[in-house]
PDB file of C-alpha atoms in Angstrom:
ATOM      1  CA  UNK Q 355      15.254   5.553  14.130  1.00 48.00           C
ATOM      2  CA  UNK Q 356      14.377   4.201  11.020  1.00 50.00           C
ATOM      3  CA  UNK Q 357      13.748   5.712   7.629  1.00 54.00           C
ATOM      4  CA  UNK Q 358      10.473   7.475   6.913  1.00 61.00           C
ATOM      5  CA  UNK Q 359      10.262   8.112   3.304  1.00 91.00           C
ATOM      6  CA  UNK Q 360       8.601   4.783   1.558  1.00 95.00           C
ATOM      7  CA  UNK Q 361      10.545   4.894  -1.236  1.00 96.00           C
ATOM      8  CA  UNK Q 362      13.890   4.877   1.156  1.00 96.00           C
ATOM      9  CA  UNK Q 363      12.419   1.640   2.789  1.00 97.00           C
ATOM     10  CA  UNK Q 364      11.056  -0.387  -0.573  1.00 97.00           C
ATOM     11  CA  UNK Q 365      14.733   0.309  -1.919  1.00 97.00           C
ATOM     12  CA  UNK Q 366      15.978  -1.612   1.383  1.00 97.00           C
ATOM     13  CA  UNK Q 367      13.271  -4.446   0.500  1.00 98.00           C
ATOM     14  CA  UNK Q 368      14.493  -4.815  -2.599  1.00 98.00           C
ATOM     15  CA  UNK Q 369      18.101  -5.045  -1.363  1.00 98.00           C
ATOM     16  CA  UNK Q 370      17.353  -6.702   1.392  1.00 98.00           C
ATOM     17  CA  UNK Q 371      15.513  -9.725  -0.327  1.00 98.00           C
ATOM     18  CA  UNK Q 372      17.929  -9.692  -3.336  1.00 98.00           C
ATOM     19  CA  UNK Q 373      21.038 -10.197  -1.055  1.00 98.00           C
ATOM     20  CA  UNK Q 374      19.237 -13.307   0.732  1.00 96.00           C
ATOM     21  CA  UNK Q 375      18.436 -14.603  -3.101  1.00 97.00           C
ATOM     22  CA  UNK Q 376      21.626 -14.012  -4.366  1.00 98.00           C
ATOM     23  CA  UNK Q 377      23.518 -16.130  -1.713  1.00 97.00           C
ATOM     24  CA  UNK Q 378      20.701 -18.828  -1.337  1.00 97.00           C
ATOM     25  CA  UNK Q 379      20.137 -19.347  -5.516  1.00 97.00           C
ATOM     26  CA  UNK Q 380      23.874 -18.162  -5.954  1.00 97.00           C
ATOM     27  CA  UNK Q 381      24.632 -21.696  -3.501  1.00 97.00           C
ATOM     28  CA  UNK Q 382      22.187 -23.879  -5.109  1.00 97.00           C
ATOM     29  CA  UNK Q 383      23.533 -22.920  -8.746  1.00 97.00           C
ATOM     30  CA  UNK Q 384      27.230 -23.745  -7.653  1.00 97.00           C
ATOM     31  CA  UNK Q 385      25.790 -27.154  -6.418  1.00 96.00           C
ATOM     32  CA  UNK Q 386      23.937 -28.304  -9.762  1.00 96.00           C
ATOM     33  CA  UNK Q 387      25.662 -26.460 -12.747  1.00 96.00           C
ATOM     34  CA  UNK Q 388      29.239 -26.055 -10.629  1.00 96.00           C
ATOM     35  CA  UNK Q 389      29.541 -29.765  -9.172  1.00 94.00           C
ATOM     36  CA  UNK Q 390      30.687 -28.429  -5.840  1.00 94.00           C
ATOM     37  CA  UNK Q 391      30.257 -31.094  -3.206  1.00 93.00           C
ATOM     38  CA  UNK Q 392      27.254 -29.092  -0.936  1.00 93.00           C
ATOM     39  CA  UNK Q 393      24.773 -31.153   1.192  1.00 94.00           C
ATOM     40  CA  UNK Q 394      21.273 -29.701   2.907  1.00 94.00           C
ATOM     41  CA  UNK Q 395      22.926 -28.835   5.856  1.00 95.00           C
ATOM     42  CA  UNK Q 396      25.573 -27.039   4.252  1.00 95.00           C
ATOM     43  CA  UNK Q 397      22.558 -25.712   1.635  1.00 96.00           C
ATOM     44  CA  UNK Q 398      20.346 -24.405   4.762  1.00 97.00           C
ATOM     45  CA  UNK Q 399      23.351 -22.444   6.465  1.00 97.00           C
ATOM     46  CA  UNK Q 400      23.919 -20.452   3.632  1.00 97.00           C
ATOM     47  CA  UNK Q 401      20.047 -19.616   2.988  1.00 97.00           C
ATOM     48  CA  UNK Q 402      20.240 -18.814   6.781  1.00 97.00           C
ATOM     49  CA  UNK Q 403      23.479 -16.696   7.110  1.00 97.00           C
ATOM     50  CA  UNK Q 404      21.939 -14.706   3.428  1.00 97.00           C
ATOM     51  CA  UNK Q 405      19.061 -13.866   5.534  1.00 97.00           C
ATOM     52  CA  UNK Q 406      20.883 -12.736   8.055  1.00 97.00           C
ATOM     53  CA  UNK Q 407      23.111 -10.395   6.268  1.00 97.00           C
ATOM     54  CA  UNK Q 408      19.883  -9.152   4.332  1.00 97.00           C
ATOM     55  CA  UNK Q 409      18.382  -8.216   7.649  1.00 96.00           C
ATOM     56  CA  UNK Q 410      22.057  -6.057   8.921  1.00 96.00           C
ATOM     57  CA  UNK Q 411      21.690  -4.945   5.728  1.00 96.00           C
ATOM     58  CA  UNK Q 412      18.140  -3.177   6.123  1.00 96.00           C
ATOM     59  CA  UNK Q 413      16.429  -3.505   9.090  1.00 94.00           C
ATOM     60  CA  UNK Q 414      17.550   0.342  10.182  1.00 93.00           C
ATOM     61  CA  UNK Q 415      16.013   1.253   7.534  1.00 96.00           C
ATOM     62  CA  UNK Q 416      12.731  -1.022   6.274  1.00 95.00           C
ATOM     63  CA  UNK Q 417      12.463  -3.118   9.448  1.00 94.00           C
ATOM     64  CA  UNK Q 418      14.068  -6.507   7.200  1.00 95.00           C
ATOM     65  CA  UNK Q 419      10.440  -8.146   6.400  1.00 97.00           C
ATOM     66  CA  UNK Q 420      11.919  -8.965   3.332  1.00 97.00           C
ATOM     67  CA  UNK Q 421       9.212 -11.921   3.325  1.00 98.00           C
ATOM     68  CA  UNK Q 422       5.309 -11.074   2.038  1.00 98.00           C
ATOM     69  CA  UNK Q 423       4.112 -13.508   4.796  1.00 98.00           C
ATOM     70  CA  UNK Q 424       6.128 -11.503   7.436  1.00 98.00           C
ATOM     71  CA  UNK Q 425       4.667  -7.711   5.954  1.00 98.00           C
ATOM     72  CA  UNK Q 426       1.058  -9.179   5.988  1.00 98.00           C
ATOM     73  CA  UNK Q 427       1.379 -10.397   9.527  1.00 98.00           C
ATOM     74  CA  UNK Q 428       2.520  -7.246  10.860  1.00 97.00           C
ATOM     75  CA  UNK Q 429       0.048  -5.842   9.189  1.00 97.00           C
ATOM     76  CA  UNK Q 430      -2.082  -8.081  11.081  1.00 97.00           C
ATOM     77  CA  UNK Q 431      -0.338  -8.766  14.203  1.00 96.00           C
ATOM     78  CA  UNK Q 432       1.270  -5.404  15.044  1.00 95.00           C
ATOM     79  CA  UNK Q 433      -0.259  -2.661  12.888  1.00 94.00           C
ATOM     80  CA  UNK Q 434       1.948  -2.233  10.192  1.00 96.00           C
ATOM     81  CA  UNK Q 435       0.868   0.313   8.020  1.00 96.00           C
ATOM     82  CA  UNK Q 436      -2.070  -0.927   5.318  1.00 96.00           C
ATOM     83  CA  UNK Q 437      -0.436   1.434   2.501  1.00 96.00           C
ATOM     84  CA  UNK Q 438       2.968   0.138   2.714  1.00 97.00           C
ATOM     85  CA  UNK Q 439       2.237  -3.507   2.306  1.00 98.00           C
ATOM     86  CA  UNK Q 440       1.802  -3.698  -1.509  1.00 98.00           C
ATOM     87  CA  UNK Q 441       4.872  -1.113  -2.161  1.00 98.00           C
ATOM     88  CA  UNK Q 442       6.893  -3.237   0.371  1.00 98.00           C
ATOM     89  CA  UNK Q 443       5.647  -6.780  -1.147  1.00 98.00           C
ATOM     90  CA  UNK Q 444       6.410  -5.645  -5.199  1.00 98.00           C
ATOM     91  CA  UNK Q 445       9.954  -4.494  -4.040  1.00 98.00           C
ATOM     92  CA  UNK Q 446      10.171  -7.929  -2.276  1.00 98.00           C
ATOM     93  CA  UNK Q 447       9.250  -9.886  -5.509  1.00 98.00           C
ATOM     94  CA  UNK Q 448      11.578  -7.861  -7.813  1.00 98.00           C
ATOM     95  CA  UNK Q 449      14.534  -7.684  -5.595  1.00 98.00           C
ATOM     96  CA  UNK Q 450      14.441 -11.466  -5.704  1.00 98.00           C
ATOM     97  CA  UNK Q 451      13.634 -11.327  -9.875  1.00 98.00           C
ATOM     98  CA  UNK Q 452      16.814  -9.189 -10.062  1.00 98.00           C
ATOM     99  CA  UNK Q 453      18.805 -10.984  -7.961  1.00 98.00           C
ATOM    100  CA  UNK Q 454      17.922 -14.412  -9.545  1.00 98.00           C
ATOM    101  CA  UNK Q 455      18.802 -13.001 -12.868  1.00 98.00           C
ATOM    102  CA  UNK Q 456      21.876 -11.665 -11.341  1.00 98.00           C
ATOM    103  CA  UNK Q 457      23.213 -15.378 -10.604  1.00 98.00           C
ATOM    104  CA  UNK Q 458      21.851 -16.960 -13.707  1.00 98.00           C
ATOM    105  CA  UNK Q 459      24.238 -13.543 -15.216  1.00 98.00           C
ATOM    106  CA  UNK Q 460      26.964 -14.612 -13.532  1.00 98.00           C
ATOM    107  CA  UNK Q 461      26.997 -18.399 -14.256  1.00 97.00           C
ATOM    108  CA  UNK Q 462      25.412 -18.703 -17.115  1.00 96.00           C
ATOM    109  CA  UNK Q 463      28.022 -20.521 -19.019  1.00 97.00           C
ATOM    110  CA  UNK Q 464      28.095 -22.952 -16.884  1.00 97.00           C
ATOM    111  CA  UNK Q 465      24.093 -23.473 -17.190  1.00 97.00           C
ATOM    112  CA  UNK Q 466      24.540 -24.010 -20.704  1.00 96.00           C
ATOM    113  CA  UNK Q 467      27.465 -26.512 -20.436  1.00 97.00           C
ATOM    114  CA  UNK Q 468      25.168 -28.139 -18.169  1.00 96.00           C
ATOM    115  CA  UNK Q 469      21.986 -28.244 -20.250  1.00 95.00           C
ATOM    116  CA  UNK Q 470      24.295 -29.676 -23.275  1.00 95.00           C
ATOM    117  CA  UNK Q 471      26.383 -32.371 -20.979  1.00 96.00           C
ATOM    118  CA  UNK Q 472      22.779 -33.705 -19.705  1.00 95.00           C
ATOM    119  CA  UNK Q 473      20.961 -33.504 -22.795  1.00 95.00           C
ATOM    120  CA  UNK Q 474      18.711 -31.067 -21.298  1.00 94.00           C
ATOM    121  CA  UNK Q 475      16.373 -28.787 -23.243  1.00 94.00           C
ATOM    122  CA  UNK Q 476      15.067 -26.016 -21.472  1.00 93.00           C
ATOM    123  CA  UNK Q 477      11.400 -26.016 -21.308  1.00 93.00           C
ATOM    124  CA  UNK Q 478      10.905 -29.512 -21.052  1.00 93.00           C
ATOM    125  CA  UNK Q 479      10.388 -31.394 -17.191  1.00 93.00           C
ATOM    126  CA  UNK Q 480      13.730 -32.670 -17.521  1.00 93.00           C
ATOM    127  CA  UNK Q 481      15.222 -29.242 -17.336  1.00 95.00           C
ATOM    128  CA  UNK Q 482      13.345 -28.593 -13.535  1.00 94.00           C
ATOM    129  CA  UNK Q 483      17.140 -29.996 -12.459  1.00 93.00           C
ATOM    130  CA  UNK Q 484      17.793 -26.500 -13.364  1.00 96.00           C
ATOM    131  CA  UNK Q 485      14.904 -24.502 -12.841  1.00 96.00           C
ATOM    132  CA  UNK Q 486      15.090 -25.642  -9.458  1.00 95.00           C
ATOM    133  CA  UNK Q 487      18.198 -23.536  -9.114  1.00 97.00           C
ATOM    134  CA  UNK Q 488      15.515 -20.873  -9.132  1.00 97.00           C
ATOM    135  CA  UNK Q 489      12.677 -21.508  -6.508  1.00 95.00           C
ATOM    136  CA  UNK Q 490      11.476 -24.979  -5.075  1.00 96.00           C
ATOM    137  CA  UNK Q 491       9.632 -28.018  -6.335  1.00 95.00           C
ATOM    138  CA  UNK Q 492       7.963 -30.221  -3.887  1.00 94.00           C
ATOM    139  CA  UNK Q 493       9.729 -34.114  -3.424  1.00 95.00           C
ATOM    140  CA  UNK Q 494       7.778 -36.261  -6.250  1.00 92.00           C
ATOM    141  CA  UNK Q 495       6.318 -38.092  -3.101  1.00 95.00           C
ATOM    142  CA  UNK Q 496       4.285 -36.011  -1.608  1.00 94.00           C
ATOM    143  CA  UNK Q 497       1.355 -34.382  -3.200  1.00 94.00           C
ATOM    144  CA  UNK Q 498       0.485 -30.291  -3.690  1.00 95.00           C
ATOM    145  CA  UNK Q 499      -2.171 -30.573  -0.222  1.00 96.00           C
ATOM    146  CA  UNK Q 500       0.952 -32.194   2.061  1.00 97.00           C
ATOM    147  CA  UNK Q 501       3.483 -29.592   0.286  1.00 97.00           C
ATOM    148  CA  UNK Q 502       1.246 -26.855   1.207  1.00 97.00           C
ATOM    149  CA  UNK Q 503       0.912 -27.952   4.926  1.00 98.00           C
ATOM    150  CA  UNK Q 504       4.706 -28.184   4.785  1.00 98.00           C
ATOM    151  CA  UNK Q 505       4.407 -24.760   4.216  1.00 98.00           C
ATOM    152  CA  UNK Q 506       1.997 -23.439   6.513  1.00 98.00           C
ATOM    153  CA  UNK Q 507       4.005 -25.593   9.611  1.00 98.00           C
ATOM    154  CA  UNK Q 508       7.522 -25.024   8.542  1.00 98.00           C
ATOM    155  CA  UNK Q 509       6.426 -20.863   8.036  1.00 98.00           C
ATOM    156  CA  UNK Q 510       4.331 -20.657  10.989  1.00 98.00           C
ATOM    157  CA  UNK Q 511       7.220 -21.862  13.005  1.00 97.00           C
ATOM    158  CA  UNK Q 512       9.436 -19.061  11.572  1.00 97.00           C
ATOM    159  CA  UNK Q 513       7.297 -16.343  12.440  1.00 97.00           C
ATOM    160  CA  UNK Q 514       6.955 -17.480  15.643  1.00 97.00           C
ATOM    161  CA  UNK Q 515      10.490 -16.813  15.970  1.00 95.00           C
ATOM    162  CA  UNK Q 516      10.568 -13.854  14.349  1.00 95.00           C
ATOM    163  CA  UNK Q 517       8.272 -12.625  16.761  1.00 95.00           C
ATOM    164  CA  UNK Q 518      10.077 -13.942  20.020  1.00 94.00           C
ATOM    165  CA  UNK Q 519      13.607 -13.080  19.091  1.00 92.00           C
ATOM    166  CA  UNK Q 520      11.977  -9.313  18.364  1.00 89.00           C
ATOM    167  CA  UNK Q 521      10.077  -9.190  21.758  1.00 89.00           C
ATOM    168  CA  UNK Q 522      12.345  -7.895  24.327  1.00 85.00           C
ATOM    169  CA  UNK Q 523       9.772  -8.996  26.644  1.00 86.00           C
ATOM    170  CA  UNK Q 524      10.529 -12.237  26.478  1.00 87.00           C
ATOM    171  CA  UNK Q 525      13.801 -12.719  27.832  1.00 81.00           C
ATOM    172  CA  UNK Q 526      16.860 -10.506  27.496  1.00 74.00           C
ATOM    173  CA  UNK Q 527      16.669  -8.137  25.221  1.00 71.00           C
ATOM    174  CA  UNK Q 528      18.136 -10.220  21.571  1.00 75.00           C
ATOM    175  CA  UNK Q 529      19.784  -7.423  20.165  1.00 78.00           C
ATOM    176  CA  UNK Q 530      21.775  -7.397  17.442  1.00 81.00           C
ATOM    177  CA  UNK Q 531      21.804 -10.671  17.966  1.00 90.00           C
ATOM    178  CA  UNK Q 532      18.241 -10.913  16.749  1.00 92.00           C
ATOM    179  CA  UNK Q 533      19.573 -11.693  12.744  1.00 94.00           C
ATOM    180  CA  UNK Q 534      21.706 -14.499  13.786  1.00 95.00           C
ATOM    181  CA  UNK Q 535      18.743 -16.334  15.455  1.00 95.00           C
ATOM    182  CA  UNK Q 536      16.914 -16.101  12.228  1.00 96.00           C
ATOM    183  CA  UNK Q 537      19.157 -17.333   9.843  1.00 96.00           C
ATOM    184  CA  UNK Q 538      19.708 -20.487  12.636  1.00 96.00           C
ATOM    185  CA  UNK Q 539      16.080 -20.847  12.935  1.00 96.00           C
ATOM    186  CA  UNK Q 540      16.178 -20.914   8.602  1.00 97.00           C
ATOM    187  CA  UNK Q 541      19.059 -22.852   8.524  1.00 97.00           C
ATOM    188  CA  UNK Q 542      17.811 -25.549  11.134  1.00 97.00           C
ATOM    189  CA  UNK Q 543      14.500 -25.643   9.203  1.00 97.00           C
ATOM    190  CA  UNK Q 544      16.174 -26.500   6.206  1.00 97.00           C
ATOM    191  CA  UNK Q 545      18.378 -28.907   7.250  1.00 96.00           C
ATOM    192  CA  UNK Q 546      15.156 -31.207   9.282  1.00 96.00           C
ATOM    193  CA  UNK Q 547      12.569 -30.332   7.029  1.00 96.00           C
ATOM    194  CA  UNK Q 548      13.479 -28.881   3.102  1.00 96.00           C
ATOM    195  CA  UNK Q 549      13.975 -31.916   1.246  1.00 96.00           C
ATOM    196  CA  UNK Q 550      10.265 -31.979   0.891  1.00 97.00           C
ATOM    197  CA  UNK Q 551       9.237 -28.879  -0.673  1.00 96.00           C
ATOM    198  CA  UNK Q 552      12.531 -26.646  -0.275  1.00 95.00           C
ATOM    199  CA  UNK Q 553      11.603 -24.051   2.469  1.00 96.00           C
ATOM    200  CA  UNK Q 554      10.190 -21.924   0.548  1.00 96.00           C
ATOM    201  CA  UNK Q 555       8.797 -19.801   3.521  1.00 97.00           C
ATOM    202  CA  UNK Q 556       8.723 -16.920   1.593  1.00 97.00           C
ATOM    203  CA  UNK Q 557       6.376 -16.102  -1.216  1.00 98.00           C
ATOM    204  CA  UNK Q 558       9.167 -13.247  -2.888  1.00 97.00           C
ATOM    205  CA  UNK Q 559      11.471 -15.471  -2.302  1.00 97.00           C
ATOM    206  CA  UNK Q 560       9.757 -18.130  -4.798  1.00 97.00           C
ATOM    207  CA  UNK Q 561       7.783 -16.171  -7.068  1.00 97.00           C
ATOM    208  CA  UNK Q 562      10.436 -13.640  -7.743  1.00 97.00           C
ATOM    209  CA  UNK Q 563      12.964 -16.220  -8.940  1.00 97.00           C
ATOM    210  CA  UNK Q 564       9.950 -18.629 -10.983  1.00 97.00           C
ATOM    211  CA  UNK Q 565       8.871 -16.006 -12.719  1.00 97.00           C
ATOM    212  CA  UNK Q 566      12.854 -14.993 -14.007  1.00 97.00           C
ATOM    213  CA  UNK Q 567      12.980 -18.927 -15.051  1.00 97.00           C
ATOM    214  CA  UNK Q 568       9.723 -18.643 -16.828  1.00 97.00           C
ATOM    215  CA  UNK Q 569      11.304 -15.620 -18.820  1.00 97.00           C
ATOM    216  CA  UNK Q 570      14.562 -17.300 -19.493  1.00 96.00           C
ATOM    217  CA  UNK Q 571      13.509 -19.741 -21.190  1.00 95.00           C
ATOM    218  CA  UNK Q 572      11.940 -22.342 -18.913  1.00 96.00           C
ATOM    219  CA  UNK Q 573       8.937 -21.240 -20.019  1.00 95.00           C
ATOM    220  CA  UNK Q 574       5.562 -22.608 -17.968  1.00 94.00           C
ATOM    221  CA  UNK Q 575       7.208 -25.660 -16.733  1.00 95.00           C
ATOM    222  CA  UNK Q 576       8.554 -23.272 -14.022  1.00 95.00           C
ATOM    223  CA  UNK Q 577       5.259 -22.756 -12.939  1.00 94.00           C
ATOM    224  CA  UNK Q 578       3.492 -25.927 -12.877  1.00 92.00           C
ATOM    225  CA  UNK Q 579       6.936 -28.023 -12.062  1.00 90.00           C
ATOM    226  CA  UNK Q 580       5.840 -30.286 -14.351  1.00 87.00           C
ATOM    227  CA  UNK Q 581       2.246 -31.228 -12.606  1.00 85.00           C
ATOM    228  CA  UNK Q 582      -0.714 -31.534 -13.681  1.00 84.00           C
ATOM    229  CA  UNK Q 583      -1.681 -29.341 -11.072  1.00 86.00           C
ATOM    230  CA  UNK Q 584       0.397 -26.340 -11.103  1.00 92.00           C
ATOM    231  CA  UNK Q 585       3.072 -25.606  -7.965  1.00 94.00           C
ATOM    232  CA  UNK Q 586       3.230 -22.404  -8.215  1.00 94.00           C
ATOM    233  CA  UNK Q 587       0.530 -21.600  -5.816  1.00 96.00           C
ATOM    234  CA  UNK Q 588       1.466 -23.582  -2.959  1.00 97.00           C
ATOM    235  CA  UNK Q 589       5.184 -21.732  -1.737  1.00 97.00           C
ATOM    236  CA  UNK Q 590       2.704 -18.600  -2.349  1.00 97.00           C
ATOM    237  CA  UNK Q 591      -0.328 -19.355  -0.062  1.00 98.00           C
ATOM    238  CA  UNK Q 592       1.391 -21.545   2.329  1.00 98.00           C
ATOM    239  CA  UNK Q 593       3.635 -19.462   4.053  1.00 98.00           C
ATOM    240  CA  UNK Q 594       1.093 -16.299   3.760  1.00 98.00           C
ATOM    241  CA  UNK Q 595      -0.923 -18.372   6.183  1.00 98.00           C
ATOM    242  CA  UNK Q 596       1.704 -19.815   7.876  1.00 98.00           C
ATOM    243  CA  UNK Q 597       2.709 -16.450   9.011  1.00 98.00           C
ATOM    244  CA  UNK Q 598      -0.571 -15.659   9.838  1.00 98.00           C
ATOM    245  CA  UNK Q 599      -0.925 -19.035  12.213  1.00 98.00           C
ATOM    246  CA  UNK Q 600       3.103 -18.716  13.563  1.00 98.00           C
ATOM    247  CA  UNK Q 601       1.663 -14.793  14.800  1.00 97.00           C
ATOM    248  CA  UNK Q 602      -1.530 -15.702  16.192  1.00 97.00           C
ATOM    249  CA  UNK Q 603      -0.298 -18.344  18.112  1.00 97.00           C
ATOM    250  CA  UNK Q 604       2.560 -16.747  19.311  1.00 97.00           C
ATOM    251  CA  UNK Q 605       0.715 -13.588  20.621  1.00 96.00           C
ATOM    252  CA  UNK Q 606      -1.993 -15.957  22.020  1.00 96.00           C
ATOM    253  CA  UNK Q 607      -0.045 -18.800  24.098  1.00 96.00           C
ATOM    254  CA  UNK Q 608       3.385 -16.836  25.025  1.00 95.00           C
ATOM    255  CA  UNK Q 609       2.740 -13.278  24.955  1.00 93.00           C
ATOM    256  CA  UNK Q 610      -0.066 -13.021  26.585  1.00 92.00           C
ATOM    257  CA  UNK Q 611       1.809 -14.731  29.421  1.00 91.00           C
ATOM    258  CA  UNK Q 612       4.595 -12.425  29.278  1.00 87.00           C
ATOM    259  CA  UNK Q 613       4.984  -9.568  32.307  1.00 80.00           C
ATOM    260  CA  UNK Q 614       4.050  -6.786  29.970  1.00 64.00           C
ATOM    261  CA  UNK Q 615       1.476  -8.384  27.225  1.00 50.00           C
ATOM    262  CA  UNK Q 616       1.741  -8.387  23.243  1.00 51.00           C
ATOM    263  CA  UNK Q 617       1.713  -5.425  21.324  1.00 55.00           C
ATOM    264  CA  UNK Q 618      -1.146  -5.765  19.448  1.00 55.00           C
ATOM    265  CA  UNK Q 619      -4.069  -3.423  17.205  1.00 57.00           C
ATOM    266  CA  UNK Q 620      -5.194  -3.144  21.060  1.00 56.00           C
ATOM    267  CA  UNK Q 621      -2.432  -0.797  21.700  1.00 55.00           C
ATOM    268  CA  UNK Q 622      -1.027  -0.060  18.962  1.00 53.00           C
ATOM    269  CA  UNK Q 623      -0.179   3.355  19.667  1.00 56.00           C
ATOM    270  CA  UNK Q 624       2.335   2.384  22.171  1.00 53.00           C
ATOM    271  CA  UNK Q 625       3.912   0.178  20.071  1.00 53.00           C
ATOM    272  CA  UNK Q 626       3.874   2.125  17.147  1.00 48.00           C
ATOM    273  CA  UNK Q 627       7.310   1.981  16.365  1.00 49.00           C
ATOM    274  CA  UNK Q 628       7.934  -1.651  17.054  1.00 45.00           C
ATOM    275  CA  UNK Q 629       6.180  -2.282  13.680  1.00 48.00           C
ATOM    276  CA  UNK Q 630       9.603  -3.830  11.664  1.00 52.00           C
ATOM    277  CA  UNK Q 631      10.968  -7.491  12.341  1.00 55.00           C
ATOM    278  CA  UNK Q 632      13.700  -5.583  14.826  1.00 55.00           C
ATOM    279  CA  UNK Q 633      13.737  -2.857  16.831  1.00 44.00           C
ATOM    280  CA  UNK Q 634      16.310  -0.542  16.236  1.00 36.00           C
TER     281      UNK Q 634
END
């Protein structure tokens, strides 16, 4: 049964989405400012397996949204409670702020060694090599509209997932099993798709971290990466209608087929505690 004091489950949020930051942004950091030899696949498995501990972590408690774009599509998909969805989306944003200035804590020598070895000054669009540590920056060869429909596909496709593995109507029941799909489904994303804009996915997961950079010195260049049309806005709105597309389309084509139907706002009162990522 989970929690049902709000305060218990924004505490989990913010857990929850700080442990997935602090092993995804703790993994990027030892690639750039530690040298160790890490490619994307290696990269995407250890995004995926943080997620996954983040969601044994919480979902007994919150439900593991840990994601914005995954609170507002329960919210629209299953009924998740209107009130909870701003309270559950700050703790989101700061327990990735925390945990991003956790990691810059905790290697922050070796930032500065770096920033001095490269010539580097923070601040300027040379020092995005770092800031990047932080949140994503699209590939310079692709433009803000094709990052943002990165976005919306690469997201839409995760909450589809999320969705499935969660339905025990589809299939045998996933279990605690449920996590591990998840961080596959993140880590198999990355791996095929983040080298253009970084599967983001997540808008807590970038925001949180850009706006620590911005604050440690990297100043508005963590916003705009360094374009004349600021990047900030696209790992935001992207994957907030991603989610919104990967739910829709997932209730419409597969669980509407199912034996039993979707739990939907159509009957939400049977479903009303299937309202989390998980069941538990």
């Amino acid at each position: 049964m989970k929690s049902k004091g709000i305060i218990g489950e924004c505490l989990a949020e913010f857990l929850g989405t700080g442990i997935l930051i602090f092993f995804g942004v703790g993994c990027v950091a030892a690639l750039v400012v530690a040298g160790v030899d890490m490619g994307q696949w290696e990269i995407s498995i250890v995004w995926g397996l943080g997620v996954t501990m983040a969601i044994y972590v919480t979902a007994g408690v919150s439900g593991a949204h840990l994601n914005p774009a995954v609170t507002l599509a329960l919210m629209t998909r299953r009924g998740f409670e209107k009130s909870k969805v701003l309270p559950y989306i700050v703790s989101q944003i700061l327990g990735a702020f925390s945990s991003a200035g956790l990691v810059y804590f905790l290697y922050r020598q070796l930032f500065v060694a770096y920033d001095k070895s490269h010539g580097i000054i923070r601040g300027s669009v040379e020092s995005l090599s770092t800031a990047g540590i932080f949140s994503t920056y699209p590939n310079p060869h692709i433009d803000n509209f094709q990052a943002f429909v990165v976005e919306v596909v690469i997201t839409a496709v995760l909450m589809m997932t999320i969705f499935a593995v969660g339905d025990d109507q589809n299939g045998a029941p996933k279990g605690h099993t449920s996590a591990i799909l998840v961080g596959i489904v993140i880590a198999v994303i990355g791996a095929s798709i983040g080298p253009l804009t970084g599967f983001a996915m997540n808008p807590a997961r970038d925001f949180g971290p850009k706006l620590f950079a911005f604050m440690a010195g990297w100043g508005k260049v963590a916003f705009t990466g360094g374009l004349a049309n600021p990047y900030f806005w696209v790992p935001i709105l992207g994957p907030i209608l991603g989610a919104q597309v990967g739910g829709l389309v997932y209730d419409k084509v597969i669980a509407t087929n199912l034996p039993k139907g979707v739990c939907d706002l159509e009957n939400k009162e049977e479903c009303e505690e299937e309202i989390g990522v998980f069941n538990n």
